[in-house]
mmCIF file of C-alpha atoms in Angstrom:
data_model
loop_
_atom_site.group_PDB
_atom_site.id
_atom_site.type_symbol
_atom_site.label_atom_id
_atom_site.label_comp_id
_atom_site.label_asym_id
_atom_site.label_seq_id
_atom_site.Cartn_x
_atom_site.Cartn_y
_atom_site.Cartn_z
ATOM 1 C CA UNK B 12 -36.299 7.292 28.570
ATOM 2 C CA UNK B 13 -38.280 10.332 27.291
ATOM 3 C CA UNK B 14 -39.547 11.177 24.037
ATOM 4 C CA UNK B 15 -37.744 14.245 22.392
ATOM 5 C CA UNK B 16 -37.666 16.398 19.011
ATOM 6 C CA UNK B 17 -34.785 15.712 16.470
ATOM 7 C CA UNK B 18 -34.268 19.971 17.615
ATOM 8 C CA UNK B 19 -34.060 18.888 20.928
ATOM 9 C CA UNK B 20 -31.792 15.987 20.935
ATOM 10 C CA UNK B 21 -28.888 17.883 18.785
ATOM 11 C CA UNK B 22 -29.413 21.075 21.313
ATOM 12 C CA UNK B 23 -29.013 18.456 24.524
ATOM 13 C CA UNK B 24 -26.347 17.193 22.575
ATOM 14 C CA UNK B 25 -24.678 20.418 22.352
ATOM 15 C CA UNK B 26 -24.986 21.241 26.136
ATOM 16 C CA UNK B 27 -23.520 18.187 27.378
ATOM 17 C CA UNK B 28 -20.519 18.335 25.011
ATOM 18 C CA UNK B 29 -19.879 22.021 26.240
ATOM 19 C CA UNK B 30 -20.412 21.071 29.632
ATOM 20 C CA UNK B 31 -18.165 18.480 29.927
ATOM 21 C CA UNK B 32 -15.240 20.379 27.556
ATOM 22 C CA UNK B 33 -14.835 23.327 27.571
ATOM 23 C CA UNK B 34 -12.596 23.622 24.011
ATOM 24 C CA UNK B 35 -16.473 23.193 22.252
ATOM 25 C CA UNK B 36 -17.378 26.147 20.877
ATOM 26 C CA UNK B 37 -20.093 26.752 18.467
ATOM 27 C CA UNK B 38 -20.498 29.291 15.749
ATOM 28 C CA UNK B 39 -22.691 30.535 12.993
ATOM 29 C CA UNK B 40 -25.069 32.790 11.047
ATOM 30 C CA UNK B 41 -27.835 34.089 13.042
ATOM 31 C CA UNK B 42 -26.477 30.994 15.672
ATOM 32 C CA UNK B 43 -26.295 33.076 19.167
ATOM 33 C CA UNK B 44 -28.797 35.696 20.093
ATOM 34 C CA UNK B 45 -31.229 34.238 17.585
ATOM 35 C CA UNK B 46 -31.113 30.527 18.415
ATOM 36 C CA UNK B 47 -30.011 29.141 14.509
ATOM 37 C CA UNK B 48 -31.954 29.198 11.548
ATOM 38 C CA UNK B 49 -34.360 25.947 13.138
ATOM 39 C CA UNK B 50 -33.892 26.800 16.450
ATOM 40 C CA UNK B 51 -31.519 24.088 17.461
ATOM 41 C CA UNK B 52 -29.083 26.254 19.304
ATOM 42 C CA UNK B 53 -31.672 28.473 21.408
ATOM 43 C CA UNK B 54 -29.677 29.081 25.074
ATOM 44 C CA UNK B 55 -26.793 28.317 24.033
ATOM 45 C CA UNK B 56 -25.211 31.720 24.061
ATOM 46 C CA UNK B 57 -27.070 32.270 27.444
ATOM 47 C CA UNK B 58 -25.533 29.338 29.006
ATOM 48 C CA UNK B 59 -22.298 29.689 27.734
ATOM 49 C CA UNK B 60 -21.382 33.591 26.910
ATOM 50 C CA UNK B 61 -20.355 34.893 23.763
ATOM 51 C CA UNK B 62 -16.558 33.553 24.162
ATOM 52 C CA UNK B 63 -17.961 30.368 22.946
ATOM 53 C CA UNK B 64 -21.229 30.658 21.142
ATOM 54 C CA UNK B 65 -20.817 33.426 18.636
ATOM 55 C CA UNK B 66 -23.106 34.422 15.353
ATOM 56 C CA UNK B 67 -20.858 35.404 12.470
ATOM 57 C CA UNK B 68 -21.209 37.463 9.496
ATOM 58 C CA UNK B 69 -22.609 35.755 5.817
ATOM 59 C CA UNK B 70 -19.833 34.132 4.876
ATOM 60 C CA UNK B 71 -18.938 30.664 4.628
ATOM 61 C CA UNK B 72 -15.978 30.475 3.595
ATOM 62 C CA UNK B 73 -15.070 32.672 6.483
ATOM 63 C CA UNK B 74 -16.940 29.771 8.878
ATOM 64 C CA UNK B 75 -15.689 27.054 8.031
ATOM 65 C CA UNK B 76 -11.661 29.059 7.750
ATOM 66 C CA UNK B 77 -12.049 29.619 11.303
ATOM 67 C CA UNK B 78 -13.378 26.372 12.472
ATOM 68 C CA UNK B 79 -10.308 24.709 10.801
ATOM 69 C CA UNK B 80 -8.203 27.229 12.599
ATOM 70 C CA UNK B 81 -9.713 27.229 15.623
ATOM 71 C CA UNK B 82 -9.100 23.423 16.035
ATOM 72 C CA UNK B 83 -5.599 23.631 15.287
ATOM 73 C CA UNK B 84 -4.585 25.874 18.064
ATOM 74 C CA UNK B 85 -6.672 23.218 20.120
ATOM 75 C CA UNK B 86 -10.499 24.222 20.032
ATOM 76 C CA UNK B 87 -13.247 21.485 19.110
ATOM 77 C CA UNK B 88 -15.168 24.062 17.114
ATOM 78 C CA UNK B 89 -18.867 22.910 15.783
ATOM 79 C CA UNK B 90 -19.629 25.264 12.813
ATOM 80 C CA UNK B 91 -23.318 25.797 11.400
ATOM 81 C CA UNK B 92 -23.769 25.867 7.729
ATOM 82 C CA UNK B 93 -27.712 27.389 7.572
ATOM 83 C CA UNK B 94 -28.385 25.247 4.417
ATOM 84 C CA UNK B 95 -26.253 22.966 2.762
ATOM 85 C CA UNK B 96 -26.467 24.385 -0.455
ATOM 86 C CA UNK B 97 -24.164 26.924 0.602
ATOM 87 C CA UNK B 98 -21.216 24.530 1.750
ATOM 88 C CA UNK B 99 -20.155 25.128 -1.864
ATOM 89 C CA UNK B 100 -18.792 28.877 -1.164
ATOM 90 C CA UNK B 101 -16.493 27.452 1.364
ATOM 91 C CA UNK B 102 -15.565 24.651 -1.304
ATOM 92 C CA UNK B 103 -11.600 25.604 -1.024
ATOM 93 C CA UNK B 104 -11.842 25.394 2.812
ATOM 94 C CA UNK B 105 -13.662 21.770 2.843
ATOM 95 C CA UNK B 106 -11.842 19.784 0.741
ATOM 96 C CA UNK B 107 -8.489 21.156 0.474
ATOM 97 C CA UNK B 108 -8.002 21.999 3.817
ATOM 98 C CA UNK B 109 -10.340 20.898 6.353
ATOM 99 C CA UNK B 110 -10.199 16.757 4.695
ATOM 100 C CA UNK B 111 -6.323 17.222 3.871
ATOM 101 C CA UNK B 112 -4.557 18.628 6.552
ATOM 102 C CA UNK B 113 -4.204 15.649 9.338
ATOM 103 C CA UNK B 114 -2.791 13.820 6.380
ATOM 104 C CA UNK B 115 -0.481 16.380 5.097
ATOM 105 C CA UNK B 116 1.031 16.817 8.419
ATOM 106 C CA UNK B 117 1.348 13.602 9.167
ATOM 107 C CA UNK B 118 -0.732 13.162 11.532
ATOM 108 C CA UNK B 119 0.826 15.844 13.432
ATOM 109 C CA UNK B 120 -2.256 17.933 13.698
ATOM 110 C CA UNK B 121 -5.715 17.198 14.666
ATOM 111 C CA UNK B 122 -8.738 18.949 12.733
ATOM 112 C CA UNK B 123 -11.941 17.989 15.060
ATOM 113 C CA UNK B 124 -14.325 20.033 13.669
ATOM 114 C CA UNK B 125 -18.465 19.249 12.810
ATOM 115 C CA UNK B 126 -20.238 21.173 10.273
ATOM 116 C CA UNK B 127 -23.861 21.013 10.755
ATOM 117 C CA UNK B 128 -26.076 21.947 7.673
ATOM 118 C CA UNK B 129 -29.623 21.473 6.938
ATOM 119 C CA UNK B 130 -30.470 20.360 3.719
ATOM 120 C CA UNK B 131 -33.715 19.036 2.312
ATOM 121 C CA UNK B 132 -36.773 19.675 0.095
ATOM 122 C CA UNK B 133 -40.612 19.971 1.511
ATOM 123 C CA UNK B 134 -40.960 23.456 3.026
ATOM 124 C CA UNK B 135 -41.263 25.516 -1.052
ATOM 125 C CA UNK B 136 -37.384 26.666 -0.485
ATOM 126 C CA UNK B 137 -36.689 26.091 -4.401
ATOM 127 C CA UNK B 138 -33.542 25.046 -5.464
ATOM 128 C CA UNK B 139 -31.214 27.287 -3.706
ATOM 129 C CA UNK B 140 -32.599 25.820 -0.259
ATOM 130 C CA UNK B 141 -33.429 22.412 -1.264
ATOM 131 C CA UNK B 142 -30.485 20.537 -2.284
ATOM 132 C CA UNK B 143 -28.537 17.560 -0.734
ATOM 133 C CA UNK B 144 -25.345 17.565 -0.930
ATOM 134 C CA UNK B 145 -24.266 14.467 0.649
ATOM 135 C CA UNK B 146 -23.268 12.024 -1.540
ATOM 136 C CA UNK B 147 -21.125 14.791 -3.422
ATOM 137 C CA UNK B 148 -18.499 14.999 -0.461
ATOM 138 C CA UNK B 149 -18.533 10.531 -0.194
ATOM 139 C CA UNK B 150 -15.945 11.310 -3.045
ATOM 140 C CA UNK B 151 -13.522 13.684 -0.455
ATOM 141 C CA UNK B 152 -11.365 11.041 1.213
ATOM 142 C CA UNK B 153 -10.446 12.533 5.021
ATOM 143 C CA UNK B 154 -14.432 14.107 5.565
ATOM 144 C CA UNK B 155 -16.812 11.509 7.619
ATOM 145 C CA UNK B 156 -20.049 12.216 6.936
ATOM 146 C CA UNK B 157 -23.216 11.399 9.498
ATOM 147 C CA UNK B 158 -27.048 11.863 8.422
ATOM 148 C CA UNK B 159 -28.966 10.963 11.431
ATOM 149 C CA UNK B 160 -32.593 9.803 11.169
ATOM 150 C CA UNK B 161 -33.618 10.321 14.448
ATOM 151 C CA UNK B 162 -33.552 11.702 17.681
ATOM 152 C CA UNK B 163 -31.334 9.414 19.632
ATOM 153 C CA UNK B 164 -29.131 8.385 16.723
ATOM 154 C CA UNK B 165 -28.898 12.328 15.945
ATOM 155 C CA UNK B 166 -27.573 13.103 19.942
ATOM 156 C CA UNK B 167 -25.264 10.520 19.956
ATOM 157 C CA UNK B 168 -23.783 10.695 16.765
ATOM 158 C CA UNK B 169 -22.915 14.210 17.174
ATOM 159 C CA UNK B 170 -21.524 13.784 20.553
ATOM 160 C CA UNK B 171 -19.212 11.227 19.187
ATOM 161 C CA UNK B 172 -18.534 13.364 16.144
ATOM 162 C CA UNK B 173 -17.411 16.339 18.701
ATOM 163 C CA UNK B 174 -15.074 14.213 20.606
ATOM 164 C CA UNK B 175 -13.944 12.817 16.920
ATOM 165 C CA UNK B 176 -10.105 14.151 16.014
ATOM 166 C CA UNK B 177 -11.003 13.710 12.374
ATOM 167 C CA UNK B 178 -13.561 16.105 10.385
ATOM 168 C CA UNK B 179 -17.638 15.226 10.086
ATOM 169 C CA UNK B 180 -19.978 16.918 7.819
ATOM 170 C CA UNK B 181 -23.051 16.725 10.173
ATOM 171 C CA UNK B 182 -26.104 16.743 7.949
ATOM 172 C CA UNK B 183 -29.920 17.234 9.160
ATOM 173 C CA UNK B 184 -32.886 16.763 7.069
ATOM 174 C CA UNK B 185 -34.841 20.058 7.418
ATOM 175 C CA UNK B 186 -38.074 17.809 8.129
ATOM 176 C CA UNK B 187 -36.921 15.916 10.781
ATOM 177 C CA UNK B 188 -37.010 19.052 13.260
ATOM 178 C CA UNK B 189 -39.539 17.937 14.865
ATOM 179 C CA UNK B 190 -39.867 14.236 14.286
ATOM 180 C CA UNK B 191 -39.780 13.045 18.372
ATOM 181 C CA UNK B 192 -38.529 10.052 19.490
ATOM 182 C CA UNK B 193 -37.320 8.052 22.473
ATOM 183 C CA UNK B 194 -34.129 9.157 24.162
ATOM 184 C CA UNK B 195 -32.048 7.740 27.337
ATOM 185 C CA UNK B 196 -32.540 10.000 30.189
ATOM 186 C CA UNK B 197 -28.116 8.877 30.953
ATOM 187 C CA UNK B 198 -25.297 10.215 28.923
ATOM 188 C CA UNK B 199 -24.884 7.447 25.555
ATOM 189 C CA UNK B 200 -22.460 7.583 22.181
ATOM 190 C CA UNK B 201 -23.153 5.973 18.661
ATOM 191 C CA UNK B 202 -20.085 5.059 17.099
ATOM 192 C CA UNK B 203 -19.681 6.695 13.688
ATOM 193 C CA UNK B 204 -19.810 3.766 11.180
ATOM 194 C CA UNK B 205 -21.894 1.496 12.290
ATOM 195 C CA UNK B 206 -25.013 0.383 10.004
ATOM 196 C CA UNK B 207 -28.924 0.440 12.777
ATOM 197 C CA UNK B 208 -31.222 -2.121 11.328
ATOM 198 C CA UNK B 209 -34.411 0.146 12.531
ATOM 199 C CA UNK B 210 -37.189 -2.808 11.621
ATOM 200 C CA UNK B 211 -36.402 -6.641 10.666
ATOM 201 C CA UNK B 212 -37.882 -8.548 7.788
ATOM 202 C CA UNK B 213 -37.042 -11.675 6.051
ATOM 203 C CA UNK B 214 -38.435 -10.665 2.629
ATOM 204 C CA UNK B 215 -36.964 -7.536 1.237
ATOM 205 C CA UNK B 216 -34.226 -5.332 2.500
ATOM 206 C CA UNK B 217 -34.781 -1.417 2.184
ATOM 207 C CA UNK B 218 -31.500 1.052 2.620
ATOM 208 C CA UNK B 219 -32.713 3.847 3.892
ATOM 209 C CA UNK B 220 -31.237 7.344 4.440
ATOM 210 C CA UNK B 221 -31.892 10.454 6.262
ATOM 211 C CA UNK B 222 -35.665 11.445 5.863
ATOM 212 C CA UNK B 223 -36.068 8.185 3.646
ATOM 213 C CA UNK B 224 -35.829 6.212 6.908
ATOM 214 C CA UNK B 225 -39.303 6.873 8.026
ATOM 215 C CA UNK B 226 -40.708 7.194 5.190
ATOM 216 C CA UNK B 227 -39.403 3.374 4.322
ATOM 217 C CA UNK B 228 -40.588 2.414 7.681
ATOM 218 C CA UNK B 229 -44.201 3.924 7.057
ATOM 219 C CA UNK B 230 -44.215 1.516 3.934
ATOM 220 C CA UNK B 231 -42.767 -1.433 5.268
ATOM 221 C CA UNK B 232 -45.788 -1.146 8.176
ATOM 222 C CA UNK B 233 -48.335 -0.833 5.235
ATOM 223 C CA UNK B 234 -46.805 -3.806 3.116
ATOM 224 C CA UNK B 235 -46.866 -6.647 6.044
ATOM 225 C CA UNK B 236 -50.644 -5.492 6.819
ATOM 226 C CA UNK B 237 -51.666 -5.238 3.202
ATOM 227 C CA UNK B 238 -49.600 -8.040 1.630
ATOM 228 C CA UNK B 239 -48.211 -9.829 3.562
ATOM 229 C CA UNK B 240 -44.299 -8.633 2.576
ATOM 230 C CA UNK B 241 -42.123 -8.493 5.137
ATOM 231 C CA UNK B 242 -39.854 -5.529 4.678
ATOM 232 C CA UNK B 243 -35.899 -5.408 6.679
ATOM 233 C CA UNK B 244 -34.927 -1.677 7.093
ATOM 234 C CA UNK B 245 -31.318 -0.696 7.791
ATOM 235 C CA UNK B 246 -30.281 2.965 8.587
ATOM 236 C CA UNK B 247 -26.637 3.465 7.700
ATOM 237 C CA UNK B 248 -26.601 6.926 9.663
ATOM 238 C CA UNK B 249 -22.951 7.611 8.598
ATOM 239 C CA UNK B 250 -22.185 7.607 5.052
ATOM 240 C CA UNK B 251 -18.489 7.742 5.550
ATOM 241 C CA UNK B 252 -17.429 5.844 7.507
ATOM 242 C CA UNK B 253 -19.607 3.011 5.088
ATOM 243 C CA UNK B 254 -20.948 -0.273 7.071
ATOM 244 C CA UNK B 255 -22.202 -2.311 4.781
ATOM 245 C CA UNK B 256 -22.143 -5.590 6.418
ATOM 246 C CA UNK B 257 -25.813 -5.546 7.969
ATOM 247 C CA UNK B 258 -27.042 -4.817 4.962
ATOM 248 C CA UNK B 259 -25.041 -7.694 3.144
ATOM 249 C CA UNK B 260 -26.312 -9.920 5.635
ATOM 250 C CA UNK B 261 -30.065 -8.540 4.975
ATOM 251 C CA UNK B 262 -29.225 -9.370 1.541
ATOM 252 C CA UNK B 263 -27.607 -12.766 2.196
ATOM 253 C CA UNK B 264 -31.344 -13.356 3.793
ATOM 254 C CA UNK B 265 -33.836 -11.704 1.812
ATOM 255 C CA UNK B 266 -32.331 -11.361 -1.956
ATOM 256 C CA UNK B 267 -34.065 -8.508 -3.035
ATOM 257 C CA UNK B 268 -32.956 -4.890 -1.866
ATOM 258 C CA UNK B 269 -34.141 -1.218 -2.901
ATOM 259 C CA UNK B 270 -31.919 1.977 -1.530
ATOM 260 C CA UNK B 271 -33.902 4.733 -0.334
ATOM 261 C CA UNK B 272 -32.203 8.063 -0.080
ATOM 262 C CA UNK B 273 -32.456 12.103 -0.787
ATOM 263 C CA UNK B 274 -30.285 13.795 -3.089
ATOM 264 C CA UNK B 275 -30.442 13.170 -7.003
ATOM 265 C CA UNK B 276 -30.310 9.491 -8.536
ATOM 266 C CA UNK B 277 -26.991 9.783 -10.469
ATOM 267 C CA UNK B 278 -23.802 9.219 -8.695
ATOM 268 C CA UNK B 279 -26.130 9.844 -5.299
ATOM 269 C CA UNK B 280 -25.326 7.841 -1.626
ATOM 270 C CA UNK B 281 -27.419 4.761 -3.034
ATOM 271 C CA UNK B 282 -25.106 4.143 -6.386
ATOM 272 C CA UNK B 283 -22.081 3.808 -4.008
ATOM 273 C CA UNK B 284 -24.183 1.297 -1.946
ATOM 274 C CA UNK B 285 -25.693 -0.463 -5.326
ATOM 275 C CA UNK B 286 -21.923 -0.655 -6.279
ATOM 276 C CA UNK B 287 -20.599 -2.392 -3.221
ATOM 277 C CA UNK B 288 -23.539 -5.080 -3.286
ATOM 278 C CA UNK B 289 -22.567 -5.634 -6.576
ATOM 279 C CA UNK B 290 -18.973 -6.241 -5.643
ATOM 280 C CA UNK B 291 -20.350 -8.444 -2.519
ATOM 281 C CA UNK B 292 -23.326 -10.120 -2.501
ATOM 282 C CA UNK B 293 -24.600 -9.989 -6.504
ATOM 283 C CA UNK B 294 -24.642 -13.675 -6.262
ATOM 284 C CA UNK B 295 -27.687 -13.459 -3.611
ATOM 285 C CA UNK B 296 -29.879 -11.221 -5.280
ATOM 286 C CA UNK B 297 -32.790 -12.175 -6.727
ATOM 287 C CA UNK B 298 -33.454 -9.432 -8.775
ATOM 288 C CA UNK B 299 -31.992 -6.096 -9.789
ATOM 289 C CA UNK B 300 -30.869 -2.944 -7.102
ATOM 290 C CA UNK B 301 -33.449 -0.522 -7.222
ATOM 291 C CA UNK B 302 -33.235 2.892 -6.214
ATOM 292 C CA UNK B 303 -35.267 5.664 -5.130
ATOM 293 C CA UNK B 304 -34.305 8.975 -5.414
ATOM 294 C CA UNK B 305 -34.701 12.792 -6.650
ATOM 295 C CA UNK B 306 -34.913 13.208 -10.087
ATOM 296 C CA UNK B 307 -32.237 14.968 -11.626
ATOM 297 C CA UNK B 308 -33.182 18.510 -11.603
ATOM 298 C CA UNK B 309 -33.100 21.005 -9.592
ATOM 299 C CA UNK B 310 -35.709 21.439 -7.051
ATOM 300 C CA UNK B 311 -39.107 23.643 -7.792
ATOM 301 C CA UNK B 312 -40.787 26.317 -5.313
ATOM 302 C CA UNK B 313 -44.382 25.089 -6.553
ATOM 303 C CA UNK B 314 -45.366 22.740 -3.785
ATOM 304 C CA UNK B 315 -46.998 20.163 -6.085
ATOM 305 C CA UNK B 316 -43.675 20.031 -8.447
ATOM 306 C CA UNK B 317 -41.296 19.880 -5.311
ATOM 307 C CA UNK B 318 -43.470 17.123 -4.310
ATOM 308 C CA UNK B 319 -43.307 15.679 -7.551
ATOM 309 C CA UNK B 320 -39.164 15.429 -8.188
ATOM 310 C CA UNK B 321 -38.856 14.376 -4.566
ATOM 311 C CA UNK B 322 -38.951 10.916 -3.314
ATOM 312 C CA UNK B 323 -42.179 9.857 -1.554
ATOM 313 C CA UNK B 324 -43.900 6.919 -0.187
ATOM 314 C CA UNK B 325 -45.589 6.019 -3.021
ATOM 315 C CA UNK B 326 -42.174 5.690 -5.099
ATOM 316 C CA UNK B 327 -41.124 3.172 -2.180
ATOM 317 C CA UNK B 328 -44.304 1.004 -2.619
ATOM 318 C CA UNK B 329 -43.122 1.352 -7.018
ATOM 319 C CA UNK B 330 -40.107 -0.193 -6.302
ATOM 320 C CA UNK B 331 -41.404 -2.849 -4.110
ATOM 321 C CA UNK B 332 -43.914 -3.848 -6.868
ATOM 322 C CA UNK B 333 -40.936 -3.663 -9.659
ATOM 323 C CA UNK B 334 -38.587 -6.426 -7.113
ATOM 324 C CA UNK B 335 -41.576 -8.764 -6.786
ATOM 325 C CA UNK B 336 -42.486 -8.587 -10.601
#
């Protein structure tokens, strides 16, 4: 085991899948000679030659058109979106083509391609570099969708997501870059769909996503010491596929729950989760879902406002005061 950067576990990720196939090919804006927008993909191109690590020009549709092609003359292309705001102007491309076409040809054709995209608020980006997008594409049957919160889940879930046949939308929170953590020294997978339950507690159960993960963590820490509340947090890292059967087993054991995730409230990641503990385990809880959030707007430049719409520790510890009410 050593301890790693988030940027450093997707880059060693990247390596060892190109390494060991060499159909992986990566491409982007500003991806080769200049490393990617955060640096992830910085000797890459040096490695492996421009054949297979190429920048391209500003246009996503464009990107994501030739990563679909690309894997259906046999490539396993990994495409970089530089902020996930801008998966929208290759809308056509993701969900009429790149989630529909294994099913419209029967199966006949496989379509492994990963889009990575940043996405996030805290670095004053406003709203056209702020935004996720995530819980938008749960509603594209034939897309899975992966939000790592750390450094080992984030290198093995995108190794398994290259070797996948089937389409992931491979989203990084832009402040996790440098979050480090502990990673195996030996080649590992994560299989996509399966629920991590990062800290265990018998009093509450917190569903955290992406950059909410730590920040849930962080409070949990502060609740046992302060108050004695003993705090369960589960990581769902993939969003589609869903595994919700840790957390209705957290639920089964603790009765109270609060989902933790970035992106707006309304129709977010956590109202899909809300809705399927409602269909499963409403009879164990002890007191409403809560959920933390963004609020619905778009995101401000002014550091203090960004801060302000965007969910922080302190909205955690809220919604732990409003479930023990």
């Amino acid at each position: 085991m050593r301890e790693i950067t988030y940027r450093e576990a997707i880059g060693e990720a990247y390596r060892e899948e190109m390494r060991r196939d060499r159909m992986v090919v990566t491409f982007g804006e500003d991806l080769a000679e200049y490393g990617g927008a955060f640096a992830v993909t910085q000797g890459l191109l040096e490695e492996f030659g421009p054949d297979r690590v190429r920048t391209t020009p500003i246009s996503e549709a464009a990107i994501v058109g030739c990563a679909i092609g690309s894997a259906m003359i046999g490539l396993r292309p990994v495409a970089e979106i530089m902020f996930d705001d801008f998966i929208f102007c290759a809308g056509d491309q993701v969900v009429n083509q790149l989630a529909k076409l294994r099913y419209m040809s029967a199966g006949q054709l496989k379509i492994p391609v990963v889009i990575r995209m940043a996405m996030g608020a805290g670095l004053s980006q406003a709203a056209q570099h702020a935004q996720c997008v995530m819980g938008m594409f749960m509603n594209v049957p034939g897309l899975k969708i992966a939000c790592p919160a750390t450094p080992y889940d984030a290198k093995g879930i995108l190794k398994s997501s290259i070797r996948d046949d089937s389409p992931v939308l491979f989203f990084e929170h832009l402040k996790l870059y440098d979050l480090k953590g502990r990673v195996p020294d030996e080649e590992y997978l994560l299989p996509l769909g399966r629920s991590d339950i990062k800290r265990k507690g018998k009093d509450l159960t917190v569903v955290a996503i992406a950059e909410m993960v730590q920040k849930s963590l962080s409070v949990a820490e502060k609740m046992e010491k302060e108050r004695g509340i003993s705090i369960e947090v589960i990581d769902p890292v993939t969003l589609v596929p869903l595994d919700m059967e840790p957390v209705i087993d957290s639920v089964k054991k603790t009765g109270r729950v609060i989902i933790a995730y970035n992106g707006p409230l309304t129709n977010g990641a956590g109202a899909e989760i809300a809705a399927r503990l409602a269909e499963s385990a409403i009879e164990y809880l002890d007191s409403p879902v809560y959920r933390v959030a963004e609020k619905d707007c778009p995101i401000p430049f002014a550091p203090h406002l960004e801060r302000a719409v965007t969910p922080q520790e302190e909205d955690i510890v809220d919604a732990v005061n409003k479930v023990f009410k």
